Coordinates of C-alpha atoms in Angstrom, one line a residue:
Chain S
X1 CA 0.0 0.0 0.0
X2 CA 3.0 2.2 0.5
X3 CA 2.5 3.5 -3.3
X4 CA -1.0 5.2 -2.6
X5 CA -0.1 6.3 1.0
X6 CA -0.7 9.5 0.1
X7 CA -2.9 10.1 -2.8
X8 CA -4.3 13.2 -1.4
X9 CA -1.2 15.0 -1.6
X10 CA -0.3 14.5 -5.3
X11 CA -3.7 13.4 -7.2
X12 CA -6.1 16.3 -7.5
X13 CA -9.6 14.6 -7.9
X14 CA -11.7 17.6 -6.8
X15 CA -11.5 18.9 -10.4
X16 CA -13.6 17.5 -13.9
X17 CA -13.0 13.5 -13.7
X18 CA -10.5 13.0 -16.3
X19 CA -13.2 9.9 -18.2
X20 CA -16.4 10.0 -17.2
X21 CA -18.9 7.4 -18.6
X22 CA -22.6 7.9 -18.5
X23 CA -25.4 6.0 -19.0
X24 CA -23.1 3.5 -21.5
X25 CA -24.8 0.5 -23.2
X26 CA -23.3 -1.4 -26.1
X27 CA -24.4 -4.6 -27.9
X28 CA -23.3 -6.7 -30.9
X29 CA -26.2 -7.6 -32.6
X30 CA -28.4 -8.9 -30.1
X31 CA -26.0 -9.7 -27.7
X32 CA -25.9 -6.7 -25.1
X33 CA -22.5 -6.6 -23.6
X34 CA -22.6 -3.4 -21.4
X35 CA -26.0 -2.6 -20.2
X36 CA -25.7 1.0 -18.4
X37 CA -22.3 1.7 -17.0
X38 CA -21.4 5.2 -15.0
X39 CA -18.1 5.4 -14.4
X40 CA -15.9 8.2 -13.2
X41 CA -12.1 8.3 -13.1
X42 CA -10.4 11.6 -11.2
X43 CA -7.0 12.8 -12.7
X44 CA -4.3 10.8 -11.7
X45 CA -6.5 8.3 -10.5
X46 CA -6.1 3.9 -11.0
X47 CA -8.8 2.5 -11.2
X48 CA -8.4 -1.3 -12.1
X49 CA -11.6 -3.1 -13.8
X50 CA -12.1 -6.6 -13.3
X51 CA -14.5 -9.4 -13.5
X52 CA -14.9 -12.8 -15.1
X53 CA -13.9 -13.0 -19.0
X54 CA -17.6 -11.5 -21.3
X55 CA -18.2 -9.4 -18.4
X56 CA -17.7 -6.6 -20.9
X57 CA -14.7 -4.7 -19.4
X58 CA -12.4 -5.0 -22.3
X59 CA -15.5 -3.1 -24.3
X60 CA -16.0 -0.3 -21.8
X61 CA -12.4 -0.2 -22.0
X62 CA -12.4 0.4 -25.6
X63 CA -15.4 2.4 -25.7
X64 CA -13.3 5.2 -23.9
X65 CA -11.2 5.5 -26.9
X66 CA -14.1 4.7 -29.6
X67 CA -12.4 1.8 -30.9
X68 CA -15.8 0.4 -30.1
X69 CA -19.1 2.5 -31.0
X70 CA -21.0 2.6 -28.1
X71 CA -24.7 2.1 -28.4
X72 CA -26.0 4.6 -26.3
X73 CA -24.9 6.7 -23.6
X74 CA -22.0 9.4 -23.3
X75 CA -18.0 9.1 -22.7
X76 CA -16.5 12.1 -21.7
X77 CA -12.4 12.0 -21.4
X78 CA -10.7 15.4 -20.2
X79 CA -14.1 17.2 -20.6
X80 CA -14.6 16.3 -24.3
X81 CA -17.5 14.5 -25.2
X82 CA -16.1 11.6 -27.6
X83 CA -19.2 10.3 -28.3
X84 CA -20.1 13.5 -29.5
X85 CA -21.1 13.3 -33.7
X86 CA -18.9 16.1 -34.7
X87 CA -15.9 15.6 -32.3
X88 CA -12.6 14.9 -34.2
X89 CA -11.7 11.2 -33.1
X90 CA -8.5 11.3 -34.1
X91 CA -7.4 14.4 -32.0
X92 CA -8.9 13.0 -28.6
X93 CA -7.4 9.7 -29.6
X94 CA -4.1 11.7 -29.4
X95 CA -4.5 12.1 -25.8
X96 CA -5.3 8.7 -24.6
X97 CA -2.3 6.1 -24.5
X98 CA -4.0 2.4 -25.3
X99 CA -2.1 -0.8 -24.3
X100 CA -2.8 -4.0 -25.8
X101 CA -3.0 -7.9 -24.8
X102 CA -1.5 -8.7 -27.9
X103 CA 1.3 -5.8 -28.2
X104 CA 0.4 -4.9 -31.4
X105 CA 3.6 -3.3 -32.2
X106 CA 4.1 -2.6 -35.7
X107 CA 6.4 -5.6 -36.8
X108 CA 7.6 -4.1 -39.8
X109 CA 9.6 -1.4 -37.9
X110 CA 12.3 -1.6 -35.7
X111 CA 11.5 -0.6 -32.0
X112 CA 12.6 2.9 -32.7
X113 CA 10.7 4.0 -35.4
X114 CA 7.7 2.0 -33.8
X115 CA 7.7 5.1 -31.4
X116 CA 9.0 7.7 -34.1
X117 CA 6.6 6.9 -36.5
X118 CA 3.4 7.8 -34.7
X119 CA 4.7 11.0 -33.5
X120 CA 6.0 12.0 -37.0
X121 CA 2.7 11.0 -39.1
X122 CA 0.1 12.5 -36.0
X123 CA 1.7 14.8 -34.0
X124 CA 4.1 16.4 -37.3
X125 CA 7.3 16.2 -35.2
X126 CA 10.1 16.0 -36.9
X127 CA 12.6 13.6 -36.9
X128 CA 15.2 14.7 -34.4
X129 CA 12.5 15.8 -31.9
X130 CA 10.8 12.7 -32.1
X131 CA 13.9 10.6 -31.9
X132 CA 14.9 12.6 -28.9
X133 CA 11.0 11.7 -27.3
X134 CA 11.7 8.0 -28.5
X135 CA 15.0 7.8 -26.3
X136 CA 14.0 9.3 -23.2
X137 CA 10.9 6.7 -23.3
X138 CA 12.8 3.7 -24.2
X139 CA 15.1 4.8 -21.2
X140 CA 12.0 4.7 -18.7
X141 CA 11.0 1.6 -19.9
X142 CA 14.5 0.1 -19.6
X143 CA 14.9 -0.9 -23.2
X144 CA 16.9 1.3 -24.5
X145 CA 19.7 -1.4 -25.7
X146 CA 17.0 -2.9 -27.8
X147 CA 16.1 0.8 -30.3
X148 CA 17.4 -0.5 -33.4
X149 CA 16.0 -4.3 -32.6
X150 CA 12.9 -5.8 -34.6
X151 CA 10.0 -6.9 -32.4
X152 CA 9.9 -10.5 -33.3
X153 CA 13.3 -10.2 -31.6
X154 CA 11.7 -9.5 -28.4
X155 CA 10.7 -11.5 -25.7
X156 CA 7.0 -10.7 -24.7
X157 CA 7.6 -8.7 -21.6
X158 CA 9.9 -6.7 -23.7
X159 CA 7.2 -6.3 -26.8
X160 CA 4.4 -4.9 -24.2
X161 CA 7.0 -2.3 -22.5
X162 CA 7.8 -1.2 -26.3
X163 CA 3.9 -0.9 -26.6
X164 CA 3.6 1.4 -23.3
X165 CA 6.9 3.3 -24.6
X166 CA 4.8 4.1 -27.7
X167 CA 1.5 5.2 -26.4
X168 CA 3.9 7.5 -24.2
X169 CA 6.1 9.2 -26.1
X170 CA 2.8 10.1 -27.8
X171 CA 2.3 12.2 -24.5
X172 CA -1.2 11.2 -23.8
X173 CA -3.3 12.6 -20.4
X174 CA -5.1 9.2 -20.2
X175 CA -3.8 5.2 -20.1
X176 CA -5.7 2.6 -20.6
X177 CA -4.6 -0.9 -20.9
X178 CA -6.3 -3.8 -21.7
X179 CA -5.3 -6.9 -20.3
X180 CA -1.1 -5.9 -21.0
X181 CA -0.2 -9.1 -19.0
X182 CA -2.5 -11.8 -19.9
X183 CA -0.3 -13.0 -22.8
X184 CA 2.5 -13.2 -21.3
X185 CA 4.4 -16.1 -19.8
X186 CA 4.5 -15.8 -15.9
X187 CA 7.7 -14.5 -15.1
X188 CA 7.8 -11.8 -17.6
X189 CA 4.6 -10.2 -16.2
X190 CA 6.6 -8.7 -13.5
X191 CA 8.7 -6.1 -15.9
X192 CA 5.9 -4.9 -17.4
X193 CA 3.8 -4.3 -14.2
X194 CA 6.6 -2.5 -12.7
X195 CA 6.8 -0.1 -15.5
X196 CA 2.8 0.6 -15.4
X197 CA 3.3 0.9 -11.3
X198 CA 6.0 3.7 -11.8
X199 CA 3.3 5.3 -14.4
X200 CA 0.7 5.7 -11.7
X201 CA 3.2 6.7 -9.3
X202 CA 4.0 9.6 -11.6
X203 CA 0.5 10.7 -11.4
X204 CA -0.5 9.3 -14.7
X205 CA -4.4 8.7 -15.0
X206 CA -5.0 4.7 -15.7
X207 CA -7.7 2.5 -16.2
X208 CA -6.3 -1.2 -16.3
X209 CA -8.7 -4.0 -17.4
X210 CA -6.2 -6.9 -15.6
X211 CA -6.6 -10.1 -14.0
X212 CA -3.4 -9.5 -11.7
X213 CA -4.6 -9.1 -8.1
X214 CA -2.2 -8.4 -6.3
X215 CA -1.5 -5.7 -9.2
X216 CA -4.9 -4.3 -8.4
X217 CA -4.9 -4.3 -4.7
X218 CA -1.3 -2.4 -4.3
X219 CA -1.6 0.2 -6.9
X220 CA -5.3 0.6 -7.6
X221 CA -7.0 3.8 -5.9
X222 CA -9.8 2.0 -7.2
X223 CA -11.4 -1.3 -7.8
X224 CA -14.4 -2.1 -10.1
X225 CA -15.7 -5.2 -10.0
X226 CA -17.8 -6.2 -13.6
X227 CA -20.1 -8.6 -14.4
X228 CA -22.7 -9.5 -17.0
X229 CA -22.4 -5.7 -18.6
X230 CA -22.9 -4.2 -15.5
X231 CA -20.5 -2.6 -12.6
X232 CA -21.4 -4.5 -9.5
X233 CA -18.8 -2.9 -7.1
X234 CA -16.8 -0.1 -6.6
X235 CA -14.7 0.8 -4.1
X236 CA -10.9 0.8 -2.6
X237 CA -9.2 -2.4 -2.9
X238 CA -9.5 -2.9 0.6
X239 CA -13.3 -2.9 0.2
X240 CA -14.1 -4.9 -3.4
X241 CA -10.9 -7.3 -3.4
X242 CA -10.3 -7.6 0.6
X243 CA -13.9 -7.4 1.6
X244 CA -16.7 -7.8 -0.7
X245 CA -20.0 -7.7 -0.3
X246 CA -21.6 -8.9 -3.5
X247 CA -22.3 -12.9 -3.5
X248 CA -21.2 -12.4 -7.4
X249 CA -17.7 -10.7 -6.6
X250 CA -16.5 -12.8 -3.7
X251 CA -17.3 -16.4 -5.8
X252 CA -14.7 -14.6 -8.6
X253 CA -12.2 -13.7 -6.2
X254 CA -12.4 -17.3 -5.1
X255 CA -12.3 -19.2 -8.4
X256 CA -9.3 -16.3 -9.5
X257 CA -7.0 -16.7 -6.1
X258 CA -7.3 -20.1 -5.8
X259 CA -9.3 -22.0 -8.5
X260 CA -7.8 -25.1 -7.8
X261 CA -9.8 -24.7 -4.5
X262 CA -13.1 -23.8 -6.3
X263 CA -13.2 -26.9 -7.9
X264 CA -12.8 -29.1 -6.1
X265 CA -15.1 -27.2 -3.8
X266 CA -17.6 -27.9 -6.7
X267 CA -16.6 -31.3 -7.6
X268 CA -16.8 -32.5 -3.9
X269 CA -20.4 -31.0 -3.5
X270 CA -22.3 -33.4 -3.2
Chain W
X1 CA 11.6 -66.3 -35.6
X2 CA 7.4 -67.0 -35.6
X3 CA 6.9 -62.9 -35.4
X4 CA 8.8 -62.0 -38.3
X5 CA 7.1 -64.9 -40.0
X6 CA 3.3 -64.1 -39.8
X7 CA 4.8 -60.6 -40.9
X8 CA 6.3 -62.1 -43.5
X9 CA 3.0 -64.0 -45.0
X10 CA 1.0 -61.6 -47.4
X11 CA 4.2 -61.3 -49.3
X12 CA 2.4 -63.2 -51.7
X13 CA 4.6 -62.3 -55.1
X14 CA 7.7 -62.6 -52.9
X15 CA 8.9 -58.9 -53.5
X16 CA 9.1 -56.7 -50.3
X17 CA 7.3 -53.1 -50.3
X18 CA 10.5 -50.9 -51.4
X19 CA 11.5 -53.8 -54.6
X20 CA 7.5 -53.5 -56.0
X21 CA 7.9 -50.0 -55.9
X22 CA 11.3 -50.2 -57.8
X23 CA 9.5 -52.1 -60.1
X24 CA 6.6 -49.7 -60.8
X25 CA 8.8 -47.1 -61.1
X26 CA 10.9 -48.9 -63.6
X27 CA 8.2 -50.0 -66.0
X28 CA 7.1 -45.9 -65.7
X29 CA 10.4 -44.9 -66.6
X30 CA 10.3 -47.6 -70.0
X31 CA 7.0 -46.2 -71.1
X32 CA 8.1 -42.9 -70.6
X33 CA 11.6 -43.4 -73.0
X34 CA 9.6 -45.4 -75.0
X35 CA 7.4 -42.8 -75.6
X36 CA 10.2 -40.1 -76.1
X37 CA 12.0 -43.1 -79.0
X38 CA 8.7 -43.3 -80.8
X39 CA 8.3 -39.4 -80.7
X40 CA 12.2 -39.1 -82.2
X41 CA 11.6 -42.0 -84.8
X42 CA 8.3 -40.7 -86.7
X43 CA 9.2 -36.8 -86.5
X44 CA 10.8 -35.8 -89.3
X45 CA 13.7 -34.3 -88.1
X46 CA 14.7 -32.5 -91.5
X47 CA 12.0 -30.9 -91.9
X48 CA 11.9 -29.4 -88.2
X49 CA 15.2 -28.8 -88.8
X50 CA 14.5 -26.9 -91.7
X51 CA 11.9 -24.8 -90.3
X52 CA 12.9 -24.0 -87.0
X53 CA 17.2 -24.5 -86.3
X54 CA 18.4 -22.2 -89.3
X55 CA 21.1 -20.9 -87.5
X56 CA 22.4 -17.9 -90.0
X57 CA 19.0 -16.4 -90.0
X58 CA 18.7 -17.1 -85.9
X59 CA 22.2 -14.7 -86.3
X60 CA 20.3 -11.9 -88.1
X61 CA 18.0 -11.2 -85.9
X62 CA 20.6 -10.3 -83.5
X63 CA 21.3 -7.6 -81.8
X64 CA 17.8 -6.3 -82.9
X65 CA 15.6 -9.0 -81.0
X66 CA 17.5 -8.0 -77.6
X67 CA 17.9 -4.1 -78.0
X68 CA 14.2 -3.6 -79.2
X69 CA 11.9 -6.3 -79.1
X70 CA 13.1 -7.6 -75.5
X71 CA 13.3 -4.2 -74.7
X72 CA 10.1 -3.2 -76.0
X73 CA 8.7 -6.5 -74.3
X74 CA 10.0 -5.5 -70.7
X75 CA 8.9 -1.7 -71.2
X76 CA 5.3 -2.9 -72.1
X77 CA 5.4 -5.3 -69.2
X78 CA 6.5 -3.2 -66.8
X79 CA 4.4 0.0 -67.5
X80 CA 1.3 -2.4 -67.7
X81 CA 2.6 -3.7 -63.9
X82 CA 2.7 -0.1 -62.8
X83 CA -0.6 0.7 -64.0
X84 CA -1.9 -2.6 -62.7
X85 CA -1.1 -2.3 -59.4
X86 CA -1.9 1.3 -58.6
X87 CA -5.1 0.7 -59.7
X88 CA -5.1 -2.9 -58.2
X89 CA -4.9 -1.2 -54.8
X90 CA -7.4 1.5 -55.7
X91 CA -10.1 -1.7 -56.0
X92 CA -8.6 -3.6 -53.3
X93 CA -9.3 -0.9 -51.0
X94 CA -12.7 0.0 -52.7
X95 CA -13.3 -4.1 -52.3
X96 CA -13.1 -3.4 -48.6
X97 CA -14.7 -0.3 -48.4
X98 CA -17.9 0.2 -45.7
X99 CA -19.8 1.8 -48.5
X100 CA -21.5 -0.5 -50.6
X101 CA -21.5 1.1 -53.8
X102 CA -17.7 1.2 -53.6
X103 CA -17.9 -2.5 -52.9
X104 CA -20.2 -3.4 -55.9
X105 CA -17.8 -1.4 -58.3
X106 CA -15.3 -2.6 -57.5
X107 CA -16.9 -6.8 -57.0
X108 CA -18.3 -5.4 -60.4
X109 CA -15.3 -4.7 -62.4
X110 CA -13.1 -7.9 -61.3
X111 CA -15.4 -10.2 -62.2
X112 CA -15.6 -8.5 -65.6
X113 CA -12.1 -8.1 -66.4
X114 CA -11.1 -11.3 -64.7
X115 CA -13.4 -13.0 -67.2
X116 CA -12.9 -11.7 -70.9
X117 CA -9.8 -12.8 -72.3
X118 CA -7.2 -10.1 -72.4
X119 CA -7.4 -10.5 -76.6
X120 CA -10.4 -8.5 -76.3
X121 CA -9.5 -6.4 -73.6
X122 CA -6.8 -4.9 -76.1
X123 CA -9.1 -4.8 -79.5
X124 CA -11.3 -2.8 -76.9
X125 CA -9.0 -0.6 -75.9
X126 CA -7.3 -0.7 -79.5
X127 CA -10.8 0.3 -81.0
X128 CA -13.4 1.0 -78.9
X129 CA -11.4 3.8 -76.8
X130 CA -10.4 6.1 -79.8
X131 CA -14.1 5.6 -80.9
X132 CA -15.9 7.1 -78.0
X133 CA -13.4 9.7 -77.4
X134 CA -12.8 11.0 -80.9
X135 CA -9.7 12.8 -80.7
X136 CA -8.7 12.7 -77.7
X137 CA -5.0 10.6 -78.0
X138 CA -4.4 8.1 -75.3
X139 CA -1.0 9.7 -73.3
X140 CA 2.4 7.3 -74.4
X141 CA 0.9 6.1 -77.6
X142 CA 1.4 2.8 -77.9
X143 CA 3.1 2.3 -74.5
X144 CA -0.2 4.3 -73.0
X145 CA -2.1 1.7 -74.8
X146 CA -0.5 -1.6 -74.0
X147 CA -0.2 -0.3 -70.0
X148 CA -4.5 0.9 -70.3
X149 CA -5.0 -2.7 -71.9
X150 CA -2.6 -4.9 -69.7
X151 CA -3.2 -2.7 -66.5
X152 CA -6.9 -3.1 -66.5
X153 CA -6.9 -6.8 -66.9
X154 CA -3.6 -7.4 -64.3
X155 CA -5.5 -4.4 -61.5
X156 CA -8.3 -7.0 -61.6
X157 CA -6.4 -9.9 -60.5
X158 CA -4.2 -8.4 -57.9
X159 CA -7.2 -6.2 -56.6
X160 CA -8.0 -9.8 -55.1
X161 CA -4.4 -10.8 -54.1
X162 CA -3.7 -7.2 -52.4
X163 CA -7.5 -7.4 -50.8
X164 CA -6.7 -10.9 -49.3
X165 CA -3.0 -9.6 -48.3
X166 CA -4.4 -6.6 -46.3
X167 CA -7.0 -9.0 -44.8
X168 CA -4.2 -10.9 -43.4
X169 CA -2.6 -7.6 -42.0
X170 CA -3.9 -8.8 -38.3
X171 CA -6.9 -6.6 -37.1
X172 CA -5.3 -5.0 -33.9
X173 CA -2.6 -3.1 -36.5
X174 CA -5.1 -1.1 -37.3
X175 CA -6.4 -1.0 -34.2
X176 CA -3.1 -0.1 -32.3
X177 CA -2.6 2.4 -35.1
X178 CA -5.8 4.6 -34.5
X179 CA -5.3 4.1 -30.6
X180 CA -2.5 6.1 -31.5
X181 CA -4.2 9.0 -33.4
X182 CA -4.1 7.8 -37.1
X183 CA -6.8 8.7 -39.3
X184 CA -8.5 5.0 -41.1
X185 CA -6.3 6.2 -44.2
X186 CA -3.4 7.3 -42.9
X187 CA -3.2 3.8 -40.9
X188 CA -3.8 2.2 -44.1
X189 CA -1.1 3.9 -45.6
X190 CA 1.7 4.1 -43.0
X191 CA 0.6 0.7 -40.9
X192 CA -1.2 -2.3 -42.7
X193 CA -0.4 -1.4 -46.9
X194 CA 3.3 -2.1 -46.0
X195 CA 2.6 -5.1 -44.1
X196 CA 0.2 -6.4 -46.6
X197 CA 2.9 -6.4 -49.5
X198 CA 5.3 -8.4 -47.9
X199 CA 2.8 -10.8 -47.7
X200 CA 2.0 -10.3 -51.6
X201 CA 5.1 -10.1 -53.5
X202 CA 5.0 -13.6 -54.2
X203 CA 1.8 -13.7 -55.8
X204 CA 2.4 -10.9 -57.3
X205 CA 5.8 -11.5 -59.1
X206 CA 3.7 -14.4 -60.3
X207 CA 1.5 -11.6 -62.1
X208 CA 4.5 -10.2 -63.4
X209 CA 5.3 -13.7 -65.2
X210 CA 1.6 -13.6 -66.6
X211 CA 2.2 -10.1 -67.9
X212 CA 5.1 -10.5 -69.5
X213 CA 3.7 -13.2 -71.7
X214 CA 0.0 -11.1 -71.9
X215 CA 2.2 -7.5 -73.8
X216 CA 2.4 -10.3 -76.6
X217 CA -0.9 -9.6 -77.6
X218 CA 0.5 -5.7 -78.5
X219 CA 0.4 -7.6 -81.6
X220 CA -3.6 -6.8 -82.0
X221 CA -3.5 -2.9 -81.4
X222 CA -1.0 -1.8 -84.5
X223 CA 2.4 -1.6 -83.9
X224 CA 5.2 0.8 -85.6
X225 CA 8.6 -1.4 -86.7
X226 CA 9.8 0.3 -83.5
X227 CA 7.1 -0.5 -81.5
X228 CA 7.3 -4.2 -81.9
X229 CA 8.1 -6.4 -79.6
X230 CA 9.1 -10.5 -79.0
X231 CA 6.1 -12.0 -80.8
X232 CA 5.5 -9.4 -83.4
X233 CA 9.5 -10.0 -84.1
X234 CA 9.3 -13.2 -85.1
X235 CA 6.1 -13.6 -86.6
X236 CA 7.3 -11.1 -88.8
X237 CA 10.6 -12.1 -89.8
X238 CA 9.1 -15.5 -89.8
X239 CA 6.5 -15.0 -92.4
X240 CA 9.6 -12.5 -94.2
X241 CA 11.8 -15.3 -94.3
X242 CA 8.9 -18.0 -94.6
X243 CA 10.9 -20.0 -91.5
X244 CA 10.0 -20.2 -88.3
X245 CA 13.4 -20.2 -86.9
X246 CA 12.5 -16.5 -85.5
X247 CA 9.4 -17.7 -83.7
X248 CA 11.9 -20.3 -81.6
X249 CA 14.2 -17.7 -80.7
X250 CA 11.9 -15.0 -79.6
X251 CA 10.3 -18.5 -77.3
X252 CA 13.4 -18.6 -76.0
X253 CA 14.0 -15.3 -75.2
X254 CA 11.4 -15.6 -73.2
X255 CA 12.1 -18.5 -71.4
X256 CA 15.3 -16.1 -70.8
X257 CA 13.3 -13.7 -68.4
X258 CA 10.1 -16.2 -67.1
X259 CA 12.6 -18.7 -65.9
X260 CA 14.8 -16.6 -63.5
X261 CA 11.5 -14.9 -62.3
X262 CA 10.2 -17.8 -61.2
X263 CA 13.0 -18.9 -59.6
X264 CA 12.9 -15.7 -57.4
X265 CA 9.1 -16.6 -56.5
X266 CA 10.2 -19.6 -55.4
X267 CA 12.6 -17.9 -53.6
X268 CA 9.9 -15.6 -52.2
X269 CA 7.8 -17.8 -51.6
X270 CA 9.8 -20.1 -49.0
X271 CA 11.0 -16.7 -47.2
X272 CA 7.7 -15.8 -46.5
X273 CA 6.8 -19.6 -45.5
X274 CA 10.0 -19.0 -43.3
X275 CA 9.0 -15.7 -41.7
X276 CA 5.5 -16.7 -40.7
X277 CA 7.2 -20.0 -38.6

């Protein structure tokens, strides 16, 4: 806990929330996958989302950025409606870092220009300045040996720090990232949460869609617990992780801490 | 010694597996030389001789066959290719467009142009073109014509091959690309187009092959003595000289540019195989 010991001093929340969700549904054809979310997350805030896999936190999570249309409702992030008609997508897009599952670096391009590229082509930097941006962000990701390497090169770990390098040196208000550990092999997942642990310890505004506890309990101003397209708690991790009191979120923390224990808690019921 | 007995019983005709195939392949290899002796005995080799191995007149058409007619070939070829492909990816991306029109052009014109032979594709362009627009000169001459003709019937064909290519361009490319700011076309552009070509230049130097034999049908539009190119070369030295000596040469001066190309798709071809392991 020693890492949110003081959030008072250096997070502001009393301002505008930096995303607010109202109101949001989505569906895919008939299938309704978020079915009236309100969500708020206060600058500087981390709030990690998590629930059982369908619960339709990977779509809020995308609806923040529009990669996903939502249905109805409204997504405000740094007091711009994005679900506004006539906003310019691409321009809020600009301010909100996204993380991947699957990396998603661009494999064609050496880890360097992976982070040069997007700043030249969106933000019209030019080449030196965006070099320079490059650097300093491969530096705070602790890859900076690996600038001129190719990203099949890279181990996992190393692809998804590359990834969070990129959606940085884009300078963006807002992070969101979307399950960055879940396809990686267990003992890589430590570098890369210790890189998105000194991001929220530098104030920057997260939401994390993650299935890493332990993650979500010691960084995590906030916990939201989702299931079946709806938030069914929100609180400190103290209160949905250490004690909840939905029936619904306490049988997932069960099954996800131990789930060798859940079944055979099933299998031996009689 | 019982076990390898009962294994040894259905070896009726006493020849093990490996020997029978030995001998299958052996009477294969007969018929086949057979075959070949019978072809060698009833062809009358004087005559073919005759007709197609003069070797003074093969001499004459030298240098002229390379500096113009291969030339002319490879020009026609290549400025068709150009032409092919920018437009190719003009319907590819139309192909995969969210508008439907778009979509039904573009679904409209492969199926047409991937269906007529390219013969008519060039007496269309050869006469139909200067018809409807009386005056009006096609840019290049006869290089604007042969890359109009060629291009339209090679954009249909790699429209589908660049379509399928950028389809294979994983989804979260694109998506990673806009997360980042990137407007749908200049993620396109900067982010999945490259991708998708690595994954076509196989297929695509395969067009080229196609092509190069296709600019043979130049032949059909009217060509200057300058203009001409392998085919027209010999044909007409061949009906000049009444021997078809030229037409075997200008085969194999084909053969001279097809073969190494295909070689390289190979080449391609188990790279890529390679790079997606």
């Amino acid at each position: 806990m020693s890492t949110t010991s003081s959030p008072d001093l250096t997070k502001d929340t009393s301002g505008t929330p930096e995303i607010q969700v109202r109101g949001l549904h989505k569906s895919f054809g008939d299938n309704e996958v978020l079915r009236g979310i309100d969500l708020e997350v206060g600058s500087g805030e981390v709030v990690c989302v998590i629930g059982p896999s369908g619960s339709g936190k990977s779509t809020l999570l995308r609806c923040v950025n529009l990669l996903e249309e939502p249905t109805k409702g409204q997504v405000f992030v740094g007091g711009t409606e994005v679900t506004h008609p006539d906003v310019d997508i691409d321009a809020v897009r600009r301010r909100i870092g996204m993380v991947f599952q699957q990396f998603n670096l661009f494999p064609h391009l050496t880890v360097t220009e992976n982070l040069t590229l997007p700043q030249r082509r969106v933000l019209g930097r030019d080449k030196e300045a965006a070099s320079k941006v490059a650097a300093e962000n491969l530096r705070r990701v602790g890859l900076s040996e690996k600038a001129d390497a190719y990203p099949a090169s890279l181990s996992g770990g190393q692809q998804q720090r590359v990834a969070i390098a990129r959606a940085l040196a884009m300078g963006p208000q807002v992070m969101l990232f979307d399950e960055p550990t879940s396809a990686l092999d267990p003992e890589l997942v430590g570098d890369v949460l210790a890189v998105m642990r000194m991001l929220a310890d530098e104030g920057m505004t997260m939401m994390v869609v993650t299935h890493e506890m332990t993650f979500a309990r010691e960084v995590a101003d906030r916990v939201v617990f989702m299931d079946a397209g709806v938030i069914v708690e929100d609180g400190t991790p103290a209160q949905v992780i250490g004690n909840p009191t939905h029936e619904r979120t306490r049988h997932f923390l069960s099954r996800l801490l131990d789930p060798a224990m859940a079944d055979v808690e099933e299998d031996s019921a009689p | 010694m019982s076990g390898t007995d009962t294994k040894l019983q259905p070896r009726r005709s006493g020849l093990t597996r490996r020997q029978k195939r030995a001998v299958s392949r052996g009477v294969q290899y007969a018929v086949f030389v057979a075959a070949l002796i019978a072809l060698g005995v009833t062809a009358d080799w004087e005559q073919l001789q005759n007709q197609f191995a003069q070797v003074d007149l093969a001499e004459r058409m030298f240098p002229d066959i390379i500096t113009l007619a291969l030339k002319n070939t490879v020009l026609y070829t290549v400025s068709g290719f150009v032409f092919g492909l920018a437009l190719g990816v003009v319907v590819a991306l139309m192909r995969l467009s969210s508008v439907g029109p778009y979509r039904w052009l573009a679904g409209i014109y492969i199926e047409i142009f991937r269906g007529l032979p390219a013969l008519l594709i060039f007496i269309f362009v050869g006469v139909a073109v200067p018809l409807a627009f009386p005056g009006t000169e096609i840019p290049g001459g006869t290089y604007g014509k042969v890359a109009l003709a060629l291009g339209l019937v090679a954009a249909a064909y790699m429209a589908e091959t660049i379509r399928a290519g950028i389809q294979a361009v994983p989804k979260g490319q694109m998506e990673a690309a806009r997360s980042l700011g990137f407007s749908h076309a200049r993620a396109m552009v900067s982010i999945v187009i490259p991708q998708a070509f690595r994954i076509v230049i196989p297929p695509l130097t395969n067009e080229l092959v196609l092509l190069f034999k296709d600019s043979s049908l130049v032949l059909f539009l009217g060509v200057t003595l300058e203009e001409r190119e392998l085919s027209k070369f010999g044909r007409d030295l061949a009906s000049e000289t009444a021997n078809s000596t030229p037409i075997l040469v200008a085969g194999l001066c084909y053969l001279l540019v097809t073969i190494p190309l295909g070689f390289v798709v190979r080449r391609l071809e188990a790279k890529a195989g390679e790079a997606t392991k």
